Amino acid sequence: EARQAIASLQESPSQRRSLQDQLAELVNEAAASGASSVGLTLALPPSPLFLPPAQAEQVLRVIREALLNAWHHANAEQIVIRLEQQDAEVEIFVEDDGRGFDPRAPLPEGGRHFGLSIMRARAARLGGRLTIRSAPKQGARVTLAWRLPQSKDEE
């Protein structure tokens, strides 16, 4: 994590990649692993979406954790990442066809949802929210939503 943070600080603005490109790279990495079929759907204005490096890091870590959960816990065969933007509101959905779970059920003895609590903490760092919808045998949908920082032109 520290190496990635330092590397992101060293990037020049011309080296920065859009969130769309970063998500596409994540999907390509997932395809190379062969764990599941992962698709990407973009429902955005045609211009690229650039996030501050620290914000992009939080977003990508939440998405990676959602993918890992779908692979390791849900045994999902199909996973779809969907990126949407409405004005300054951005949402990313990670939806899978895995075994699902009851998010309100008590954990088994000694069980902990560190991944879910870390995902929520990352969403809070963005000033956003994380929601999880799932039910046994019905897959899961993780949604990360946050508002983009206002540009100086909008103030």
mmCIF file of C-alpha atoms in Angstrom:
data_model
loop_
_atom_site.group_PDB
_atom_site.id
_atom_site.type_symbol
_atom_site.label_atom_id
_atom_site.label_comp_id
_atom_site.label_asym_id
_atom_site.label_seq_id
_atom_site.Cartn_x
_atom_site.Cartn_y
_atom_site.Cartn_z
ATOM 1 C CA GLU A 1 0.000 0.000 0.000
ATOM 2 C CA ALA A 2 2.792 2.391 0.885
ATOM 3 C CA ARG A 3 4.515 1.800 -2.473
ATOM 4 C CA GLN A 4 1.293 2.510 -4.366
ATOM 5 C CA ALA A 5 0.684 5.669 -2.360
ATOM 6 C CA ILE A 6 4.206 6.930 -3.049
ATOM 7 C CA ALA A 7 3.909 6.053 -6.739
ATOM 8 C CA SER A 8 0.622 7.945 -6.996
ATOM 9 C CA LEU A 9 2.262 11.022 -5.469
ATOM 10 C CA GLN A 10 5.063 10.826 -8.033
ATOM 11 C CA GLU A 11 2.715 10.678 -11.039
ATOM 12 C CA SER A 12 2.575 13.783 -13.134
ATOM 13 C CA PRO A 13 -0.871 14.973 -14.227
ATOM 14 C CA SER A 14 -0.137 13.695 -17.747
ATOM 15 C CA GLN A 15 0.441 10.189 -16.313
ATOM 16 C CA ARG A 16 -2.817 10.086 -14.395
ATOM 17 C CA ARG A 17 -5.348 7.608 -15.614
ATOM 18 C CA SER A 18 -9.100 7.954 -15.614
ATOM 19 C CA LEU A 19 -11.229 5.898 -13.258
ATOM 20 C CA GLN A 20 -12.632 4.129 -16.329
ATOM 21 C CA ASP A 21 -9.111 3.054 -17.369
ATOM 22 C CA GLN A 22 -8.235 1.928 -13.851
ATOM 23 C CA LEU A 23 -11.401 -0.165 -13.615
ATOM 24 C CA ALA A 24 -10.735 -1.674 -17.047
ATOM 25 C CA GLU A 25 -7.253 -2.655 -15.840
ATOM 26 C CA LEU A 26 -8.793 -4.257 -12.739
ATOM 27 C CA VAL A 27 -11.179 -6.263 -14.962
ATOM 28 C CA ASN A 28 -8.255 -7.358 -17.158
ATOM 29 C CA GLU A 29 -6.340 -8.500 -14.079
ATOM 30 C CA ALA A 30 -9.401 -10.456 -12.952
ATOM 31 C CA ALA A 31 -9.751 -12.071 -16.377
ATOM 32 C CA ALA A 32 -6.091 -13.109 -16.274
ATOM 33 C CA SER A 33 -6.659 -14.833 -12.921
ATOM 34 C CA GLY A 34 -9.505 -16.864 -14.435
ATOM 35 C CA ALA A 35 -11.409 -16.943 -11.131
ATOM 36 C CA SER A 36 -14.724 -15.699 -12.558
ATOM 37 C CA SER A 37 -16.096 -13.854 -15.527
ATOM 38 C CA VAL A 38 -15.907 -10.139 -14.703
ATOM 39 C CA GLY A 39 -17.556 -7.479 -16.860
ATOM 40 C CA LEU A 40 -17.451 -3.694 -16.795
ATOM 41 C CA THR A 41 -20.342 -1.394 -17.690
ATOM 42 C CA LEU A 42 -19.844 2.367 -17.911
ATOM 43 C CA ALA A 43 -22.852 4.682 -17.651
ATOM 44 C CA LEU A 44 -21.110 8.043 -17.620
ATOM 45 C CA PRO A 45 -20.817 11.206 -19.617
ATOM 46 C CA PRO A 46 -18.354 10.635 -22.477
ATOM 47 C CA SER A 47 -15.500 12.541 -20.816
ATOM 48 C CA PRO A 48 -13.031 10.602 -18.634
ATOM 49 C CA LEU A 49 -13.493 10.765 -14.878
ATOM 50 C CA PHE A 50 -10.277 11.704 -13.070
ATOM 51 C CA LEU A 51 -10.151 11.406 -9.300
ATOM 52 C CA PRO A 52 -7.528 12.762 -6.935
ATOM 53 C CA PRO A 53 -5.002 9.932 -6.354
ATOM 54 C CA ALA A 54 -5.974 9.402 -2.713
ATOM 55 C CA GLN A 55 -9.652 9.162 -3.646
ATOM 56 C CA ALA A 56 -8.975 6.766 -6.542
ATOM 57 C CA GLU A 57 -6.944 4.578 -4.193
ATOM 58 C CA GLN A 58 -9.871 4.256 -1.750
ATOM 59 C CA VAL A 59 -12.332 3.490 -4.557
ATOM 60 C CA LEU A 60 -10.140 0.825 -6.147
ATOM 61 C CA ARG A 61 -9.463 -0.850 -2.811
ATOM 62 C CA VAL A 62 -13.206 -1.118 -2.108
ATOM 63 C CA ILE A 63 -13.776 -2.644 -5.555
ATOM 64 C CA ARG A 64 -10.901 -5.106 -5.122
ATOM 65 C CA GLU A 65 -12.277 -6.215 -1.761
ATOM 66 C CA ALA A 66 -15.758 -6.687 -3.239
ATOM 67 C CA LEU A 67 -14.248 -8.807 -6.032
ATOM 68 C CA LEU A 68 -12.264 -10.891 -3.551
ATOM 69 C CA ASN A 69 -15.392 -11.491 -1.491
ATOM 70 C CA ALA A 70 -17.303 -12.587 -4.589
ATOM 71 C CA TRP A 71 -14.526 -15.027 -5.543
ATOM 72 C CA HIS A 72 -13.549 -16.414 -2.164
ATOM 73 C CA HIS A 73 -16.788 -16.396 -0.185
ATOM 74 C CA ALA A 74 -19.590 -16.430 -2.752
ATOM 75 C CA ASN A 75 -18.011 -18.678 -5.400
ATOM 76 C CA ALA A 76 -19.483 -16.351 -8.019
ATOM 77 C CA GLU A 77 -19.238 -17.303 -11.675
ATOM 78 C CA GLN A 78 -20.338 -13.920 -13.051
ATOM 79 C CA ILE A 79 -19.436 -10.522 -11.624
ATOM 80 C CA VAL A 80 -20.356 -7.153 -13.098
ATOM 81 C CA ILE A 81 -18.815 -3.824 -12.139
ATOM 82 C CA ARG A 82 -20.982 -0.868 -13.125
ATOM 83 C CA LEU A 83 -19.840 2.761 -12.916
ATOM 84 C CA GLU A 84 -22.480 5.490 -13.044
ATOM 85 C CA GLN A 85 -22.371 9.246 -12.650
ATOM 86 C CA GLN A 86 -25.250 11.682 -12.201
ATOM 87 C CA ASP A 87 -23.895 15.220 -11.945
ATOM 88 C CA ALA A 88 -21.484 15.158 -8.971
ATOM 89 C CA GLU A 89 -22.747 11.805 -7.597
ATOM 90 C CA VAL A 90 -20.770 8.704 -8.557
ATOM 91 C CA GLU A 91 -21.833 5.118 -7.870
ATOM 92 C CA ILE A 92 -19.992 1.891 -8.464
ATOM 93 C CA PHE A 93 -21.852 -1.394 -8.179
ATOM 94 C CA VAL A 94 -20.203 -4.804 -7.882
ATOM 95 C CA GLU A 95 -22.856 -7.444 -8.464
ATOM 96 C CA ASP A 96 -22.319 -11.206 -8.421
ATOM 97 C CA ASP A 97 -24.312 -14.393 -8.935
ATOM 98 C CA GLY A 98 -22.733 -16.163 -5.981
ATOM 99 C CA ARG A 99 -24.296 -17.950 -3.052
ATOM 100 C CA GLY A 100 -25.298 -14.710 -1.284
ATOM 101 C CA PHE A 101 -25.695 -14.238 2.429
ATOM 102 C CA ASP A 102 -27.861 -12.502 5.004
ATOM 103 C CA PRO A 103 -25.969 -9.310 5.919
ATOM 104 C CA ARG A 104 -27.921 -9.082 9.200
ATOM 105 C CA ALA A 105 -27.215 -12.660 10.340
ATOM 106 C CA PRO A 106 -24.895 -13.153 13.310
ATOM 107 C CA LEU A 107 -21.415 -14.307 12.415
ATOM 108 C CA PRO A 108 -20.296 -17.854 13.141
ATOM 109 C CA GLU A 109 -18.221 -18.382 16.277
ATOM 110 C CA GLY A 110 -14.960 -16.474 15.863
ATOM 111 C CA GLY A 111 -16.028 -15.048 12.491
ATOM 112 C CA ARG A 112 -15.288 -11.445 11.627
ATOM 113 C CA HIS A 113 -16.184 -9.272 8.688
ATOM 114 C CA PHE A 114 -12.976 -7.247 8.673
ATOM 115 C CA GLY A 115 -13.244 -6.800 4.910
ATOM 116 C CA LEU A 116 -16.720 -5.282 5.158
ATOM 117 C CA SER A 117 -15.758 -2.936 7.993
ATOM 118 C CA ILE A 118 -12.654 -1.803 6.107
ATOM 119 C CA MET A 119 -14.762 -1.192 2.985
ATOM 120 C CA ARG A 120 -17.145 0.947 5.044
ATOM 121 C CA ALA A 121 -14.230 2.891 6.538
ATOM 122 C CA ARG A 122 -12.843 3.561 3.041
ATOM 123 C CA ALA A 123 -16.270 4.772 1.885
ATOM 124 C CA ALA A 124 -16.393 7.108 4.896
ATOM 125 C CA ARG A 125 -12.976 8.515 3.933
ATOM 126 C CA LEU A 126 -14.524 9.461 0.600
ATOM 127 C CA GLY A 127 -17.445 11.098 2.391
ATOM 128 C CA GLY A 128 -19.565 8.394 0.796
ATOM 129 C CA ARG A 129 -21.544 5.334 1.738
ATOM 130 C CA LEU A 130 -21.327 1.614 1.195
ATOM 131 C CA THR A 131 -24.443 -0.511 0.953
ATOM 132 C CA ILE A 132 -24.676 -4.268 0.641
ATOM 133 C CA ARG A 133 -27.751 -6.069 -0.636
ATOM 134 C CA SER A 134 -27.742 -9.830 -0.546
ATOM 135 C CA ALA A 135 -29.807 -12.851 0.323
ATOM 136 C CA PRO A 136 -28.925 -16.532 0.482
ATOM 137 C CA LYS A 137 -28.772 -18.103 -3.001
ATOM 138 C CA GLN A 138 -29.375 -14.702 -4.650
ATOM 139 C CA GLY A 139 -25.910 -13.228 -5.056
ATOM 140 C CA ALA A 140 -24.799 -9.895 -3.683
ATOM 141 C CA ARG A 141 -24.643 -6.278 -4.740
ATOM 142 C CA VAL A 142 -22.112 -3.926 -3.170
ATOM 143 C CA THR A 143 -22.655 -0.239 -3.907
ATOM 144 C CA LEU A 144 -20.130 2.499 -3.254
ATOM 145 C CA ALA A 145 -21.517 6.025 -3.690
ATOM 146 C CA TRP A 146 -19.888 9.393 -3.126
ATOM 147 C CA ARG A 147 -19.955 12.992 -4.296
ATOM 148 C CA LEU A 148 -17.129 14.383 -6.372
ATOM 149 C CA PRO A 149 -15.326 17.404 -4.974
ATOM 150 C CA GLN A 150 -16.595 20.655 -6.446
ATOM 151 C CA SER A 151 -14.360 22.274 -8.979
ATOM 152 C CA LYS A 152 -13.382 25.895 -8.425
ATOM 153 C CA ASP A 153 -15.671 26.867 -11.327
ATOM 154 C CA GLU A 154 -18.718 25.552 -9.425
ATOM 155 C CA GLU A 155 -18.023 27.387 -6.179
#
